[in-house]
Coordinates of C-alpha atoms in Angstrom, one line a residue:
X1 CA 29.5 -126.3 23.2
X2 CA 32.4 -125.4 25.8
X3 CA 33.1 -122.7 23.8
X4 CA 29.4 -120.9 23.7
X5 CA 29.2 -121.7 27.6
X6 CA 32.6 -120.4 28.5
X7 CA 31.4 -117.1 25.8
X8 CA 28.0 -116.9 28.0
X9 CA 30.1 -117.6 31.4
X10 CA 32.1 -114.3 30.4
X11 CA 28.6 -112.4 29.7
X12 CA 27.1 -112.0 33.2
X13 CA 29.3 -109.3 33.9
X14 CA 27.2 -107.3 31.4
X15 CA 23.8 -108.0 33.9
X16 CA 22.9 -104.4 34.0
X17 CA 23.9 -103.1 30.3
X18 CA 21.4 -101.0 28.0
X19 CA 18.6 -103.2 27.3
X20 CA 19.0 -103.0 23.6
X21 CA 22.5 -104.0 23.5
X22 CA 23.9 -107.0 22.2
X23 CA 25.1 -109.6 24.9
X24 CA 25.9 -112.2 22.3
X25 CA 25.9 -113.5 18.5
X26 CA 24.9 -116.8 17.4
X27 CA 24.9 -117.3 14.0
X28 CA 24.4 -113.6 13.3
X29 CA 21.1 -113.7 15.1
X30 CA 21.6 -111.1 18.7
X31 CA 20.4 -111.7 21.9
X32 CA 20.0 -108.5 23.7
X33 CA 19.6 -107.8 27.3
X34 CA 15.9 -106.9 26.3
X35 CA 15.8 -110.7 25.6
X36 CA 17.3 -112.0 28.7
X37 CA 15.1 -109.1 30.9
X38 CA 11.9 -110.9 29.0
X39 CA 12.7 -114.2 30.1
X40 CA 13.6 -113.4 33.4
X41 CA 10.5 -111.3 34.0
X42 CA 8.3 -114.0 32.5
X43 CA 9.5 -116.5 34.9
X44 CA 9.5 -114.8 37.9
X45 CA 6.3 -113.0 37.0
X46 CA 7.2 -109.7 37.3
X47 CA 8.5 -110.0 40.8
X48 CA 12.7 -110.8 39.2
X49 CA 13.5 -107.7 41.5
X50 CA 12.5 -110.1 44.3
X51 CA 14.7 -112.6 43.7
X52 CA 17.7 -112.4 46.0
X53 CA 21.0 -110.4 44.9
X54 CA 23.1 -113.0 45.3
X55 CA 21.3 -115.1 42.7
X56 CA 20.1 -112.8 40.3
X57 CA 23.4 -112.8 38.4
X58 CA 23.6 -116.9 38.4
X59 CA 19.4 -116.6 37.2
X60 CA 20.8 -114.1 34.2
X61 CA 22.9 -116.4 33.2
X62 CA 20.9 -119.8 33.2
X63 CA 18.3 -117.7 30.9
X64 CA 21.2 -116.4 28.3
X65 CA 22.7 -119.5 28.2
X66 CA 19.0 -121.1 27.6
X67 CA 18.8 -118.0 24.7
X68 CA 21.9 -119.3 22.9
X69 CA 21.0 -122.8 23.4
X70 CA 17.0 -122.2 21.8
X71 CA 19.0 -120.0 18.6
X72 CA 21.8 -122.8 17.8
X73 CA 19.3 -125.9 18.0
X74 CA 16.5 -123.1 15.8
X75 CA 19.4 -122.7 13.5
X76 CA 20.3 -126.2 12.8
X77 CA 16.7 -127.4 12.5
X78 CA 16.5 -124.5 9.6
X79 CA 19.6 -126.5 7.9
X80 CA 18.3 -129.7 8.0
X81 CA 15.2 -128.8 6.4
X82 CA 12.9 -129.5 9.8
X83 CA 11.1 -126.6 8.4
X84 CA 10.1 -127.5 5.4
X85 CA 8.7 -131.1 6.7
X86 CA 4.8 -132.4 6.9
X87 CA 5.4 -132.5 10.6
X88 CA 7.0 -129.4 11.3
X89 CA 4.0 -127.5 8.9
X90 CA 1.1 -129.4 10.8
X91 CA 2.4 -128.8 14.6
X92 CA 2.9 -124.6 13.0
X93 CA -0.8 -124.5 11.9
X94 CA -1.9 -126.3 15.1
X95 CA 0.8 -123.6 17.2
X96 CA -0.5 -120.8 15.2
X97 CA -4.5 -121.6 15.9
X98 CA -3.5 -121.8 19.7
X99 CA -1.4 -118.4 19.9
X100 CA -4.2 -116.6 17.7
X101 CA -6.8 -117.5 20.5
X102 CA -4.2 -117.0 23.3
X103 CA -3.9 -113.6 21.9
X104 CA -7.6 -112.9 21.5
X105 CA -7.5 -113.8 25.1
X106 CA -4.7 -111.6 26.5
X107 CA -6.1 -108.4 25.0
X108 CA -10.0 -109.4 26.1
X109 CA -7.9 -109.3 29.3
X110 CA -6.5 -106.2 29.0
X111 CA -8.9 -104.4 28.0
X112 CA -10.8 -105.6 31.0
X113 CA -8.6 -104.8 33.1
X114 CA -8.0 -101.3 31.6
X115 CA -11.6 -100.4 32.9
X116 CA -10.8 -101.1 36.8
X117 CA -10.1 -98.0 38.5
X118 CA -8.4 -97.6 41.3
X119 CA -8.0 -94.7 43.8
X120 CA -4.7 -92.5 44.9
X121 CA -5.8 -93.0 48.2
X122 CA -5.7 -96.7 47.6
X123 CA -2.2 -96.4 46.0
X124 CA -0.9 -94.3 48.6
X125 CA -2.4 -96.9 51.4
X126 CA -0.3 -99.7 49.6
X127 CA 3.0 -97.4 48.9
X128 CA 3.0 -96.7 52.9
X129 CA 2.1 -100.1 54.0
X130 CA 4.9 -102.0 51.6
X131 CA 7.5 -99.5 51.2
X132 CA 9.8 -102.1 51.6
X133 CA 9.4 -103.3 47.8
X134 CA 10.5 -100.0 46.7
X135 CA 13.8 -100.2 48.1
X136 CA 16.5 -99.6 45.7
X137 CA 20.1 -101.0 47.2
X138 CA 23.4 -99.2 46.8
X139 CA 24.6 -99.2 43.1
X140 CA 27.8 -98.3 41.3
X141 CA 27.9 -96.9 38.0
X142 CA 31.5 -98.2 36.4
X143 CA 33.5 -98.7 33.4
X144 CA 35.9 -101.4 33.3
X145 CA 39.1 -102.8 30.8
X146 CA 39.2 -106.7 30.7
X147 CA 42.1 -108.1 29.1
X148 CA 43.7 -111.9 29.4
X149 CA 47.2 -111.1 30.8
X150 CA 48.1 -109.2 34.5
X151 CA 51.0 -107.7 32.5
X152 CA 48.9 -106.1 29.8
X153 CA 46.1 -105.0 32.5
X154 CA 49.7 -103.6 35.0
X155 CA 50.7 -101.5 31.5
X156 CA 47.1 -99.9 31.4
X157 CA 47.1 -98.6 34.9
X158 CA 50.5 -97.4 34.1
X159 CA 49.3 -95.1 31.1
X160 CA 46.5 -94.1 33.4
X161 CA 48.2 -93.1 36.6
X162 CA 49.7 -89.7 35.8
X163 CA 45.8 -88.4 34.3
X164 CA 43.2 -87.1 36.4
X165 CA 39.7 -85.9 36.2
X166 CA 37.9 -85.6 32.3
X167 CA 41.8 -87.1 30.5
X168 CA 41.7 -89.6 32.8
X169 CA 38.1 -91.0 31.6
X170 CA 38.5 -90.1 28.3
X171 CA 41.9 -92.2 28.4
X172 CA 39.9 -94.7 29.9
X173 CA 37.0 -94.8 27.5
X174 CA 39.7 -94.8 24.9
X175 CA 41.5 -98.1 26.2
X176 CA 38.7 -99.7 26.6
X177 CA 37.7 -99.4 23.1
X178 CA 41.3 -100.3 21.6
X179 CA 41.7 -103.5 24.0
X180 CA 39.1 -104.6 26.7
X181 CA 37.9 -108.4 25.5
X182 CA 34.7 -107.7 26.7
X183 CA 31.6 -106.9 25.0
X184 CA 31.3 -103.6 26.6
X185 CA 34.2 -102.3 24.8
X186 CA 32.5 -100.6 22.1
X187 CA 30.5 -98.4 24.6
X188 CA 33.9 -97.6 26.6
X189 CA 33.9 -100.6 28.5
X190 CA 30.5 -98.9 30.4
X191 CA 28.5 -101.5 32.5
X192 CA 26.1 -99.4 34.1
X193 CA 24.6 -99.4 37.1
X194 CA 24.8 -102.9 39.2
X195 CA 23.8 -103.5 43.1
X196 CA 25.9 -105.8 45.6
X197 CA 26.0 -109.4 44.9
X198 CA 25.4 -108.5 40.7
X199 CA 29.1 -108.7 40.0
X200 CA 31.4 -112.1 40.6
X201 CA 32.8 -111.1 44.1
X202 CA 36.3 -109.9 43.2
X203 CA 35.1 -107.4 40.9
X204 CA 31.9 -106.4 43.3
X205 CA 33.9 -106.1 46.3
X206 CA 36.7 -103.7 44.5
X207 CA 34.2 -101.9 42.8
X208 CA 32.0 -100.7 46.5
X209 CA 35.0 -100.2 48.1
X210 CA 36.2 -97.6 45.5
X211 CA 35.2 -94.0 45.4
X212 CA 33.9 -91.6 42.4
X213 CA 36.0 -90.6 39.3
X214 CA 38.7 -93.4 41.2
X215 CA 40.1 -96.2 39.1
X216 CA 42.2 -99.3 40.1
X217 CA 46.0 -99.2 40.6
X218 CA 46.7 -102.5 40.8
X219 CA 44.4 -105.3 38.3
X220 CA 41.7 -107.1 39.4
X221 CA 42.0 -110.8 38.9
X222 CA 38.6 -112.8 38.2
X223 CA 37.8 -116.2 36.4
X224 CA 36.7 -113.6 33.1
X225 CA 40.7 -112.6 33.1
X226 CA 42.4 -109.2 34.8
X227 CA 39.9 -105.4 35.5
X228 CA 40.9 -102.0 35.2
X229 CA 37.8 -100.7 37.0
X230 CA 36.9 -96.8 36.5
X231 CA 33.6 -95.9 38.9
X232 CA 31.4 -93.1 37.0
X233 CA 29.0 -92.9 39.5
X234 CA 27.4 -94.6 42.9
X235 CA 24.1 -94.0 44.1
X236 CA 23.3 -94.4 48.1
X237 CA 20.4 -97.0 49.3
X238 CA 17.2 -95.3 48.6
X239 CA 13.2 -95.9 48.5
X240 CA 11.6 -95.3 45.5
X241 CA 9.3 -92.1 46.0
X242 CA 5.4 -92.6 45.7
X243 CA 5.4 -90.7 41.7
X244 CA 8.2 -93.5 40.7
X245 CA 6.3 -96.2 41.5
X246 CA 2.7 -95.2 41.4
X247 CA 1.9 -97.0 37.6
X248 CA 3.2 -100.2 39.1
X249 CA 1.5 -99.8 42.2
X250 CA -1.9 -99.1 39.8
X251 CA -1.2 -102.2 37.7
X252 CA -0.8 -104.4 40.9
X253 CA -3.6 -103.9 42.6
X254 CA -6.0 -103.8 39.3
X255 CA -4.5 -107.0 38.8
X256 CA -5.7 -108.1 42.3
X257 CA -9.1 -106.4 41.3
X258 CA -9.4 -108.4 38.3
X259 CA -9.3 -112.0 39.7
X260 CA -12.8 -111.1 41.5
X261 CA -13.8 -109.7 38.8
X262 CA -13.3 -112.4 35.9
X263 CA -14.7 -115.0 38.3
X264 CA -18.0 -112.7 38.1
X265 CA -17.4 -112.6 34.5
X266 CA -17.2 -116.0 33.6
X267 CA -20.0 -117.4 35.5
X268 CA -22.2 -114.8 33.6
X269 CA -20.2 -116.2 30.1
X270 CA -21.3 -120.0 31.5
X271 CA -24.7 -119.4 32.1
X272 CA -25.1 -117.4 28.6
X273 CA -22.8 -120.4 26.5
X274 CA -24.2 -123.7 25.8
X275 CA -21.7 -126.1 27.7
X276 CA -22.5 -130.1 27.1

């Protein structure tokens, strides 16, 4: 188990990778950042983008770890015939009835909540009066090389230093792919976009400080090993223009609609049911 935690440990540097991508393997079954986004949405209702940036990236990886954990005990219950037992087959039909009607009950939802309407002017009232949620913080856009030794990372920078501009990130890319230990090699050793606080401090306080097209000339030491860091890209702190966020806004305050609205509801299902 030290092993699969230190493996998950060396994951949350891969936070704000493409949703679909792998973040690990157990067993040949992926967990993607799709998964972990899920889960994180799910238990923060929707609001994870609230949660403080210091603690997102310690919240991603409680949830991946709770992934892996789920897929080895799932995996070993398969083994040892769990799912082939009386017990296991009479907890799934009971499991099954109850999702079938929690189903039936999420898209009776829906759909009655797809009939609210609400107003522009209402969703331009709430944009100007909470423009603070639509804040997005400075990000950086960067590649990076991990490797285990300071030596090998010192020896990278050194094949780097005399390139510039498009041979210098396609050099980059290149390394990344032949060396990096990190799971992001196969896409160049790309991470995305990440905000303050989403990094482990040594790598997010080299990686603001640094400028576009710029790359490290001396490695970065963290707990995950020694960085080459290459930044592709920052954006500047910005609020989220009304068009970009209007659907959410719409979906918010329908949602705030709909609480009145399925209380009227069900009193008019309780006086038409026969309750004893």
């Amino acid at each position: 188990m030290k092993a699969v935690t230190k493996l998950v440990a060396s994951l949350t540097i891969l936070s704000t990778m493409s949703m679909a991508q792998t973040l690990v393997s157990v067993n040949g079954t992926a967990i993607t950042q799709q998964d972990v986004d899920r889960e994180l949405m799910t238990a923060t209702q929707g609001r994870f983008n609230q949660v403080p940036a210091e603690k997102q990236a310690e919240f991603r990886k409680q949830v991946l770890e709770q992934l892996v954990a789920k897929e080895l005990v799932y995996d070993d219950a398969k083994k040892t015939g769990v799912l082939n037992s009386a017990e296991y087959k009479e907890k799934y039909e009971e499991v099954t009835e109850r999702i079938k009607k929690e189903i039936a009950i999420q898209v009776w939802q829906k759909k009655e909540v797809d009939k609210i309407a609400v107003s522009d002017a209402d969703l331009k009232k709430y944009y100007e009066a909470n423009k603070e949620e639509f804040v997005e913080n400075e990000s950086v856009n960067a590649r990076h090389i991990l490797v285990e030794k300071e030596a090998d990372a010192k020896n990278i920078i050194a094949q780097l230093k005399p390139l510039k501009g498009d041979a210098l990130k396609n050099k980059f890319i290149e390394i990344a792919k032949a060396k990096s230990t990190c799971a992001s090699a196969s896409d160049g050793g790309n991470l995305g976009y990440f905000s303050e606080g989403q990094m482990v401090p040594e790598f997010n306080n080299k990686a603001f400080s640094m400028k576009v097209k710029e790359f490290t000339t001396e490695p970065v030491k963290t707990q995950f090993g020694y960085h080459v860091i290459y930044i592709e890209d920052k954006k500047s702190k910005a609020t989220k223009n009304f068009s970009e966020v209007k659907p959410f806004i719409e979906q918010r305050l329908k949602m705030e609609k709909a609480k009145a609205i399925m209380l009227t509801k069900m009193k008019e299902l309780e006086k038409k049911a026969v309750i004893k």
